[in-house]
Amino acid sequence: MRKRTSRLIGVVGSLALASTLVACGSSSSDTAAPLSNAADASDAKHTEWSKYTFTIGDNGGDGSQELAKVTGVFDNAPYKVKFARFTYGPPLVQAAASGDIDLGSVGDVPPITGAAKEYGFKVVAVNRSLTPDQAVENIVVPKGSKLRTAADLKGKKIAVPQGSSAHGLALNALKSVGLAPKDVKLAFLDPAAGATAFNTGKVDAWAIWNPQSAIAVKNGARILVKGLPPIDQTSSYYVASDASLKDKTRRAALTDVLKRLSREFAWAVKNPDKYAQALSKEQGIPLADAKASLAAYSNRVTPVEQSDIELEQKLADAFLEAGQITKKVDVKAITDNLLPAGYDSSQLQVTS
């Protein structure tokens, strides 16, 4: 796996994995972890799953790896789990397409830009915000900026991670005021480079998600455009590799992986202090910053619905129209639900 991951890094350049693969460990506590016995009774009996090792893509430090240790949600799983950290969505989707990871969560745009370049993955579930009135990402401007509306971005330089959900926010924000990408200067920078450019005054605005957006505001930046409907989604999407989906037995086990992930996040939502601690540790940020952006990570996992496909299709068509992709994407064709109809992680019973 390391050789394949190294090859991936060479391909994507600056869109590289942020860390190596790490095996999921059990809770170090002497007491039983809260979800150490979490499993569907039928799933736990699948001894043939013991031959599998699943790699979960961690997009920017969503807490999944640390929560797995805290909750013990994979402790009794009849397969092994590893985590691979990515700086943002596009390289994660590419890793799913090439089979370097089995499952991972990304924003609304990466599945579109990924499908425009290559297949080999499917959208298999949705992460729906439990606080849809709070933006997950924003376009921010520095303290003292004279920019007041999206229309003021004309002719300005905007830092944005290419092919990310923030790219979609920037595109739709411009379109909402009659502007096109050619009317601004889009500086395609990964989150770390974008932060440097923003903090040193090399760009006029920055389209970015939390916690970076919340941290920037805490340090004096101002939100110019909020990432809320109708110009932005507050949902994100799970993608999975075709290699894992096409094999019936492996697919069933991967469904169990997704259910366990959704269970650990359901637990995290009900234990916000511990969730913030997990985010703080995983992202290497102060606890106060983790708490400030906690709402952005409070989600419920459900199957993909027709309304999601329609929203994604509209976004894909907008990217094509704006020349940000060169191939039409059929969102329905890259959708393959893993979860049963009606599944909703917010309805799961979890212990504290």
C-alpha positions as a Markdown table, in Angstrom:
| # | Residue | x | y | z |
|---|---|---|---|---|
| 1 | Met | 0.0 | 0.0 | 0.0 |
| 2 | Arg | 2.8 | 2.4 | 0.8 |
| 3 | Lys | 4.2 | 2.0 | -2.7 |
| 4 | Arg | 0.9 | 2.7 | -4.3 |
| 5 | Thr | 0.4 | 5.7 | -2.0 |
| 6 | Ser | 3.9 | 7.0 | -2.9 |
| 7 | Arg | 3.0 | 6.7 | -6.6 |
| 8 | Leu | -0.2 | 8.6 | -6.0 |
| 9 | Ile | 1.8 | 11.4 | -4.3 |
| 10 | Gly | 4.0 | 11.7 | -7.4 |
| 11 | Val | 1.0 | 12.0 | -9.6 |
| 12 | Val | -0.9 | 14.7 | -7.7 |
| 13 | Gly | 2.0 | 16.8 | -6.7 |
| 14 | Ser | 0.9 | 19.5 | -4.3 |
| 15 | Leu | -2.4 | 17.6 | -3.8 |
| 16 | Ala | -0.5 | 15.1 | -1.7 |
| 17 | Leu | -1.4 | 12.8 | 1.2 |
| 18 | Ala | -0.8 | 14.7 | 4.4 |
| 19 | Ser | 0.4 | 11.6 | 6.3 |
| 20 | Thr | 1.1 | 8.0 | 6.0 |
| 21 | Leu | -1.3 | 5.2 | 6.6 |
| 22 | Val | -1.9 | 4.4 | 10.3 |
| 23 | Ala | -3.5 | 1.3 | 11.6 |
| 24 | Cys | -6.6 | 1.7 | 13.7 |
| 25 | Gly | -5.8 | 1.0 | 17.4 |
| 26 | Ser | -8.0 | 0.0 | 20.3 |
| 27 | Ser | -8.8 | 2.4 | 23.1 |
| 28 | Ser | -6.0 | 2.7 | 25.7 |
| 29 | Ser | -8.5 | 3.1 | 28.5 |
| 30 | Asp | -8.8 | 0.5 | 31.2 |
| 31 | Thr | -12.6 | 0.8 | 30.9 |
| 32 | Ala | -14.5 | -0.4 | 27.9 |
| 33 | Ala | -14.7 | 2.1 | 25.1 |
| 34 | Pro | -18.3 | 3.3 | 24.5 |
| 35 | Leu | -18.7 | 1.7 | 21.1 |
| 36 | Ser | -16.4 | -1.2 | 21.5 |
| 37 | Asn | -19.3 | -3.6 | 21.0 |
| 38 | Ala | -21.0 | -1.6 | 18.3 |
| 39 | Ala | -22.0 | -3.9 | 15.5 |
| 40 | Asp | -25.1 | -5.4 | 13.8 |
| 41 | Ala | -25.4 | -8.9 | 15.2 |
| 42 | Ser | -25.5 | -10.4 | 11.7 |
| 43 | Asp | -22.4 | -8.5 | 10.5 |
| 44 | Ala | -20.3 | -9.7 | 13.4 |
| 45 | Lys | -20.7 | -13.3 | 12.2 |
| 46 | His | -19.1 | -12.7 | 8.8 |
| 47 | Thr | -15.8 | -14.5 | 9.5 |
| 48 | Glu | -14.9 | -14.3 | 5.8 |
| 49 | Trp | -14.4 | -10.6 | 6.3 |
| 50 | Ser | -11.3 | -11.3 | 8.4 |
| 51 | Lys | -9.1 | -11.3 | 5.2 |
| 52 | Tyr | -9.9 | -7.6 | 4.5 |
| 53 | Thr | -8.1 | -4.4 | 5.4 |
| 54 | Phe | -10.0 | -1.3 | 4.6 |
| 55 | Thr | -8.3 | 2.1 | 4.2 |
| 56 | Ile | -10.4 | 5.1 | 5.1 |
| 57 | Gly | -9.6 | 8.5 | 3.6 |
| 58 | Asp | -9.5 | 11.2 | 6.3 |
| 59 | Asn | -10.2 | 14.5 | 4.6 |
| 60 | Gly | -8.4 | 17.3 | 6.4 |
| 61 | Gly | -8.8 | 15.8 | 9.9 |
| 62 | Asp | -12.5 | 15.2 | 10.4 |
| 63 | Gly | -11.8 | 13.5 | 13.7 |
| 64 | Ser | -12.6 | 10.0 | 12.4 |
| 65 | Gln | -9.2 | 8.5 | 13.2 |
| 66 | Glu | -9.1 | 9.8 | 16.7 |
| 67 | Leu | -12.7 | 9.0 | 17.4 |
| 68 | Ala | -12.1 | 5.4 | 16.3 |
| 69 | Lys | -9.6 | 5.2 | 19.2 |
| 70 | Val | -11.7 | 7.0 | 21.7 |
| 71 | Thr | -14.9 | 5.1 | 20.9 |
| 72 | Gly | -13.5 | 1.7 | 20.1 |
| 73 | Val | -16.0 | 1.5 | 17.3 |
| 74 | Phe | -13.8 | -0.8 | 15.2 |
| 75 | Asp | -12.4 | -2.8 | 18.2 |
| 76 | Asn | -14.6 | -5.9 | 17.5 |
| 77 | Ala | -14.8 | -5.5 | 13.7 |
| 78 | Pro | -14.0 | -8.8 | 11.8 |
| 79 | Tyr | -11.6 | -6.9 | 9.5 |
| 80 | Lys | -8.8 | -4.4 | 9.8 |
| 81 | Val | -9.0 | -0.6 | 9.3 |
| 82 | Lys | -6.4 | 1.9 | 8.4 |
| 83 | Phe | -6.6 | 5.7 | 7.9 |
| 84 | Ala | -5.0 | 7.9 | 5.3 |
| 85 | Arg | -4.9 | 11.7 | 5.8 |
| 86 | Phe | -5.5 | 14.0 | 2.9 |
| 87 | Thr | -5.2 | 17.8 | 2.8 |
| 88 | Tyr | -8.5 | 18.1 | 0.9 |
| 89 | Gly | -11.0 | 16.4 | -1.3 |
| 90 | Pro | -9.6 | 16.0 | -4.9 |
| 91 | Pro | -6.6 | 13.8 | -4.0 |
| 92 | Leu | -8.9 | 11.7 | -1.8 |
| 93 | Val | -11.3 | 11.1 | -4.8 |
| 94 | Gln | -8.3 | 10.2 | -7.0 |
| 95 | Ala | -7.1 | 7.7 | -4.4 |
| 96 | Ala | -10.6 | 6.1 | -4.3 |
| 97 | Ala | -10.5 | 5.9 | -8.1 |
| 98 | Ser | -7.1 | 4.2 | -8.2 |
| 99 | Gly | -8.0 | 1.9 | -5.3 |
| 100 | Asp | -5.5 | 3.3 | -2.8 |
| 101 | Ile | -8.4 | 3.9 | -0.4 |
| 102 | Asp | -11.7 | 2.2 | 0.0 |
| 103 | Leu | -13.9 | 4.9 | 1.5 |
| 104 | Gly | -13.7 | 8.6 | 2.4 |
| 105 | Ser | -15.7 | 11.8 | 2.8 |
| 106 | Val | -15.4 | 14.9 | 0.6 |
| 107 | Gly | -17.3 | 18.1 | -0.2 |
| 108 | Asp | -19.7 | 18.5 | -3.0 |
| 109 | Val | -17.2 | 19.4 | -5.8 |
| 110 | Pro | -14.5 | 16.7 | -5.7 |
| 111 | Pro | -16.8 | 13.9 | -7.0 |
| 112 | Ile | -17.6 | 16.1 | -9.9 |
| 113 | Thr | -14.1 | 17.1 | -10.8 |
| 114 | Gly | -13.0 | 13.6 | -10.2 |
| 115 | Ala | -15.6 | 12.1 | -12.5 |
| 116 | Ala | -14.6 | 14.6 | -15.2 |
| 117 | Lys | -11.1 | 13.2 | -15.2 |
| 118 | Glu | -11.5 | 9.5 | -14.4 |
| 119 | Tyr | -13.9 | 6.9 | -13.0 |
| 120 | Gly | -13.2 | 4.1 | -10.6 |
| 121 | Phe | -15.3 | 5.4 | -7.7 |
| 122 | Lys | -18.9 | 6.0 | -6.7 |
| 123 | Val | -20.8 | 8.3 | -4.4 |
| 124 | Val | -22.2 | 6.0 | -1.8 |
| 125 | Ala | -23.7 | 8.1 | 1.1 |
| 126 | Val | -24.3 | 11.7 | 2.3 |
| 127 | Asn | -23.1 | 13.6 | 5.3 |
| 128 | Arg | -25.9 | 16.0 | 6.1 |
| 129 | Ser | -25.3 | 18.9 | 8.4 |
| 130 | Leu | -27.2 | 18.9 | 11.7 |
| 131 | Thr | -26.9 | 22.7 | 11.6 |
| 132 | Pro | -27.7 | 23.6 | 8.0 |
| 133 | Asp | -28.2 | 27.3 | 8.9 |
| 134 | Gln | -24.4 | 27.5 | 9.7 |
| 135 | Ala | -21.9 | 27.6 | 6.9 |
| 136 | Val | -19.3 | 24.9 | 6.7 |
| 137 | Glu | -17.2 | 27.2 | 4.5 |
| 138 | Asn | -17.0 | 30.8 | 3.6 |
| 139 | Ile | -15.2 | 33.4 | 1.4 |
| 140 | Val | -13.3 | 35.6 | 3.9 |
| 141 | Val | -11.4 | 38.9 | 3.4 |
| 142 | Pro | -8.6 | 40.3 | 5.6 |
| 143 | Lys | -9.2 | 42.8 | 8.4 |
| 144 | Gly | -9.6 | 46.3 | 7.0 |
| 145 | Ser | -10.7 | 45.0 | 3.5 |
| 146 | Lys | -12.9 | 47.4 | 1.6 |
| 147 | Leu | -14.7 | 44.5 | -0.1 |
| 148 | Arg | -18.3 | 44.4 | 1.1 |
| 149 | Thr | -20.2 | 42.1 | -1.4 |
| 150 | Ala | -19.5 | 39.3 | -3.8 |
| 151 | Ala | -19.7 | 41.9 | -6.6 |
| 152 | Asp | -16.7 | 43.7 | -5.2 |
| 153 | Leu | -14.6 | 40.6 | -6.1 |
| 154 | Lys | -14.4 | 41.7 | -9.7 |
| 155 | Gly | -10.8 | 42.0 | -10.7 |
| 156 | Lys | -9.6 | 40.7 | -7.3 |
| 157 | Lys | -7.4 | 37.7 | -6.5 |
| 158 | Ile | -9.1 | 34.9 | -4.7 |
| 159 | Ala | -7.2 | 31.9 | -3.1 |
| 160 | Val | -9.1 | 28.7 | -3.5 |
| 161 | Pro | -8.2 | 25.0 | -3.4 |
| 162 | Gln | -8.8 | 23.8 | -7.0 |
| 163 | Gly | -11.6 | 21.2 | -7.4 |
| 164 | Ser | -12.7 | 21.5 | -3.8 |
| 165 | Ser | -16.1 | 22.4 | -2.4 |
| 166 | Ala | -14.7 | 25.9 | -1.8 |
| 167 | His | -14.0 | 26.1 | -5.5 |
| 168 | Gly | -17.7 | 25.5 | -6.0 |
| 169 | Leu | -18.6 | 28.2 | -3.4 |
| 170 | Ala | -16.4 | 30.7 | -5.2 |
| 171 | Leu | -17.9 | 29.8 | -8.6 |
| 172 | Asn | -21.5 | 30.1 | -7.4 |
| 173 | Ala | -20.8 | 33.3 | -5.5 |
| 174 | Leu | -19.5 | 34.9 | -8.6 |
| 175 | Lys | -22.3 | 33.6 | -10.7 |
| 176 | Ser | -24.9 | 35.0 | -8.2 |
| 177 | Val | -23.7 | 38.5 | -9.0 |
| 178 | Gly | -23.2 | 38.1 | -12.7 |
| 179 | Leu | -19.5 | 37.4 | -12.6 |
| 180 | Ala | -17.6 | 34.6 | -14.3 |
| 181 | Pro | -14.2 | 33.1 | -13.4 |
| 182 | Lys | -12.5 | 35.3 | -16.0 |
| 183 | Asp | -13.7 | 38.4 | -14.1 |
| 184 | Val | -11.5 | 37.5 | -11.2 |
| 185 | Lys | -8.0 | 36.1 | -10.6 |
| 186 | Leu | -8.4 | 32.6 | -9.1 |
| 187 | Ala | -5.3 | 31.5 | -7.3 |
| 188 | Phe | -5.5 | 27.7 | -7.0 |
| 189 | Leu | -3.7 | 27.0 | -3.7 |
| 190 | Asp | -4.0 | 24.1 | -1.3 |
| 191 | Pro | -5.3 | 25.1 | 2.2 |
| 192 | Ala | -1.8 | 25.6 | 3.7 |
| 193 | Ala | -0.6 | 27.7 | 0.8 |
| 194 | Gly | -3.9 | 29.6 | 0.8 |
| 195 | Ala | -3.5 | 30.4 | 4.5 |
| 196 | Thr | 0.0 | 31.8 | 3.8 |
| 197 | Ala | -1.1 | 33.9 | 0.9 |
| 198 | Phe | -4.1 | 35.2 | 2.8 |
| 199 | Asn | -2.1 | 36.1 | 5.9 |
| 200 | Thr | 0.6 | 37.8 | 4.0 |
| 201 | Gly | -1.7 | 39.9 | 1.9 |
| 202 | Lys | -0.9 | 38.2 | -1.4 |
| 203 | Val | -4.6 | 37.6 | -2.2 |
| 204 | Asp | -7.7 | 39.8 | -1.7 |
| 205 | Ala | -10.0 | 36.9 | -0.5 |
| 206 | Trp | -9.9 | 33.3 | 0.4 |
| 207 | Ala | -12.6 | 30.6 | -0.2 |
| 208 | Ile | -12.0 | 28.0 | 2.5 |
| 209 | Trp | -13.8 | 25.7 | 5.0 |
| 210 | Asn | -13.7 | 25.4 | 8.7 |
| 211 | Pro | -11.6 | 25.3 | 10.9 |
| 212 | Gln | -9.5 | 27.5 | 8.7 |
| 213 | Ser | -12.3 | 29.9 | 8.1 |
| 214 | Ala | -13.2 | 30.1 | 11.8 |
| 215 | Ile | -9.6 | 30.6 | 12.7 |
| 216 | Ala | -9.1 | 33.4 | 10.1 |
| 217 | Val | -12.2 | 35.2 | 11.5 |
| 218 | Lys | -10.9 | 34.7 | 15.1 |
| 219 | Asn | -7.7 | 36.5 | 13.9 |
| 220 | Gly | -9.6 | 39.5 | 12.5 |
| 221 | Ala | -10.8 | 38.3 | 9.1 |
| 222 | Arg | -14.3 | 39.1 | 8.0 |
| 223 | Ile | -16.8 | 36.8 | 6.2 |
| 224 | Leu | -17.7 | 38.2 | 2.8 |
| 225 | Val | -19.8 | 35.4 | 1.5 |
| 226 | Lys | -21.3 | 32.6 | 3.6 |
| 227 | Gly | -21.4 | 29.1 | 2.2 |
| 228 | Leu | -25.1 | 28.6 | 2.5 |
| 229 | Pro | -27.9 | 27.7 | 0.1 |
| 230 | Pro | -28.7 | 28.7 | -2.5 |
| 231 | Ile | -25.1 | 29.3 | -3.5 |
| 232 | Asp | -23.6 | 26.4 | -1.6 |
| 233 | Gln | -24.4 | 23.0 | -0.1 |
| 234 | Thr | -23.9 | 22.2 | 3.6 |
| 235 | Ser | -23.7 | 18.4 | 2.8 |
| 236 | Ser | -20.6 | 16.4 | 2.0 |
| 237 | Tyr | -20.4 | 13.0 | 0.3 |
| 238 | Tyr | -18.8 | 9.6 | 1.0 |
| 239 | Val | -17.0 | 8.1 | -2.0 |
| 240 | Ala | -15.9 | 4.5 | -2.4 |
| 241 | Ser | -13.7 | 2.6 | -4.8 |
| 242 | Asp | -15.3 | 0.5 | -7.5 |
| 243 | Ala | -12.9 | -2.3 | -6.6 |
| 244 | Ser | -14.6 | -2.6 | -3.2 |
| 245 | Leu | -18.1 | -2.1 | -4.5 |
| 246 | Lys | -18.1 | -4.6 | -7.2 |
| 247 | Asp | -17.2 | -7.6 | -5.0 |
| 248 | Lys | -20.3 | -8.7 | -3.2 |
| 249 | Thr | -18.6 | -9.9 | 0.0 |
| 250 | Arg | -16.2 | -7.0 | 0.2 |
| 251 | Arg | -19.1 | -4.6 | -0.5 |
| 252 | Ala | -21.1 | -6.0 | 2.5 |
| 253 | Ala | -18.1 | -5.5 | 4.7 |
| 254 | Leu | -17.5 | -2.0 | 3.4 |
| 255 | Thr | -21.2 | -1.2 | 4.3 |
| 256 | Asp | -20.4 | -2.3 | 7.9 |
| 257 | Val | -17.3 | 0.0 | 7.8 |
| 258 | Leu | -19.6 | 3.0 | 6.8 |
| 259 | Lys | -22.2 | 2.1 | 9.5 |
| 260 | Arg | -19.5 | 2.0 | 12.2 |
| 261 | Leu | -18.1 | 5.4 | 11.0 |
| 262 | Ser | -21.6 | 6.9 | 11.1 |
| 263 | Arg | -22.0 | 5.4 | 14.6 |
| 264 | Glu | -18.8 | 7.1 | 15.9 |
| 265 | Phe | -19.9 | 10.4 | 14.5 |
| 266 | Ala | -23.4 | 10.0 | 16.1 |
| 267 | Trp | -21.6 | 9.4 | 19.4 |
| 268 | Ala | -19.4 | 12.5 | 18.8 |
| 269 | Val | -22.4 | 14.7 | 18.2 |
| 270 | Lys | -23.8 | 13.7 | 21.6 |
| 271 | Asn | -20.4 | 14.2 | 23.3 |
| 272 | Pro | -19.3 | 17.6 | 21.9 |
| 273 | Asp | -16.6 | 18.2 | 24.4 |
| 274 | Lys | -14.9 | 14.9 | 23.5 |
| 275 | Tyr | -15.5 | 15.5 | 19.8 |
| 276 | Ala | -13.7 | 18.9 | 20.1 |
| 277 | Gln | -10.8 | 17.2 | 21.9 |
| 278 | Ala | -10.6 | 14.7 | 19.1 |
| 279 | Leu | -10.6 | 17.4 | 16.4 |
| 280 | Ser | -8.0 | 19.4 | 18.3 |
| 281 | Lys | -5.7 | 16.4 | 18.6 |
| 282 | Glu | -6.1 | 15.2 | 15.1 |
| 283 | Gln | -5.7 | 18.6 | 13.4 |
| 284 | Gly | -3.1 | 20.0 | 15.8 |
| 285 | Ile | -5.1 | 23.1 | 16.6 |
| 286 | Pro | -6.1 | 24.7 | 19.9 |
| 287 | Leu | -9.1 | 23.3 | 21.7 |
| 288 | Ala | -10.9 | 26.7 | 21.5 |
| 289 | Asp | -10.5 | 26.7 | 17.7 |
| 290 | Ala | -11.8 | 23.1 | 17.5 |
| 291 | Lys | -14.9 | 24.1 | 19.5 |
| 292 | Ala | -15.5 | 27.2 | 17.3 |
| 293 | Ser | -15.7 | 25.0 | 14.2 |
| 294 | Leu | -17.5 | 22.0 | 15.8 |
| 295 | Ala | -20.9 | 22.8 | 14.1 |
| 296 | Ala | -19.2 | 22.3 | 10.7 |
| 297 | Tyr | -18.5 | 18.6 | 11.7 |
| 298 | Ser | -21.9 | 17.8 | 13.3 |
| 299 | Asn | -23.5 | 15.6 | 10.6 |
| 300 | Arg | -25.9 | 12.7 | 10.1 |
| 301 | Val | -25.1 | 10.0 | 7.6 |
| 302 | Thr | -27.9 | 9.0 | 5.2 |
| 303 | Pro | -28.3 | 7.4 | 1.7 |
| 304 | Val | -28.0 | 9.6 | -1.4 |
| 305 | Glu | -31.4 | 10.9 | -2.3 |
| 306 | Gln | -32.7 | 12.2 | -5.7 |
| 307 | Ser | -32.6 | 15.8 | -4.4 |
| 308 | Asp | -28.8 | 15.3 | -3.7 |
| 309 | Ile | -28.3 | 14.0 | -7.2 |
| 310 | Glu | -30.1 | 17.0 | -8.7 |
| 311 | Leu | -28.1 | 19.4 | -6.6 |
| 312 | Glu | -24.8 | 17.8 | -7.6 |
| 313 | Gln | -25.9 | 17.7 | -11.3 |
| 314 | Lys | -26.7 | 21.4 | -11.2 |
| 315 | Leu | -23.2 | 22.0 | -9.8 |
| 316 | Ala | -21.6 | 19.8 | -12.3 |
| 317 | Asp | -23.3 | 21.6 | -15.2 |
| 318 | Ala | -22.2 | 25.0 | -13.7 |
| 319 | Phe | -18.6 | 23.8 | -13.6 |
| 320 | Leu | -18.8 | 22.7 | -17.2 |
| 321 | Glu | -20.5 | 26.0 | -18.3 |
| 322 | Ala | -17.8 | 28.0 | -16.6 |
| 323 | Gly | -15.0 | 26.0 | -18.2 |
| 324 | Gln | -13.7 | 24.6 | -14.9 |
| 325 | Ile | -14.2 | 21.0 | -16.3 |
| 326 | Thr | -14.1 | 19.9 | -19.9 |
| 327 | Lys | -16.3 | 16.8 | -19.7 |
| 328 | Lys | -20.0 | 16.5 | -18.8 |
| 329 | Val | -20.6 | 14.6 | -15.7 |
| 330 | Asp | -23.7 | 12.3 | -15.2 |
| 331 | Val | -24.0 | 12.3 | -11.4 |
| 332 | Lys | -26.6 | 9.5 | -11.3 |
| 333 | Ala | -24.1 | 7.3 | -13.1 |
| 334 | Ile | -21.5 | 7.8 | -10.3 |
| 335 | Thr | -24.0 | 7.1 | -7.5 |
| 336 | Asp | -24.3 | 3.8 | -5.8 |
| 337 | Asn | -25.9 | 3.8 | -2.4 |
| 338 | Leu | -24.3 | 1.5 | 0.3 |
| 339 | Leu | -26.9 | 2.2 | 3.0 |
| 340 | Pro | -30.5 | 0.9 | 3.1 |
| 341 | Ala | -33.3 | 3.4 | 2.4 |
| 342 | Gly | -34.3 | 5.3 | 5.5 |
| 343 | Tyr | -31.0 | 4.9 | 7.3 |
| 344 | Asp | -30.2 | 7.9 | 9.4 |
| 345 | Ser | -27.2 | 7.9 | 11.8 |
| 346 | Ser | -28.9 | 10.6 | 14.0 |
| 347 | Gln | -31.5 | 8.0 | 15.0 |
| 348 | Leu | -28.9 | 5.5 | 16.2 |
| 349 | Gln | -28.8 | 4.7 | 19.9 |
| 350 | Val | -25.4 | 5.3 | 21.2 |
| 351 | Thr | -24.0 | 5.3 | 24.8 |
| 352 | Ser | -22.1 | 8.3 | 26.2 |
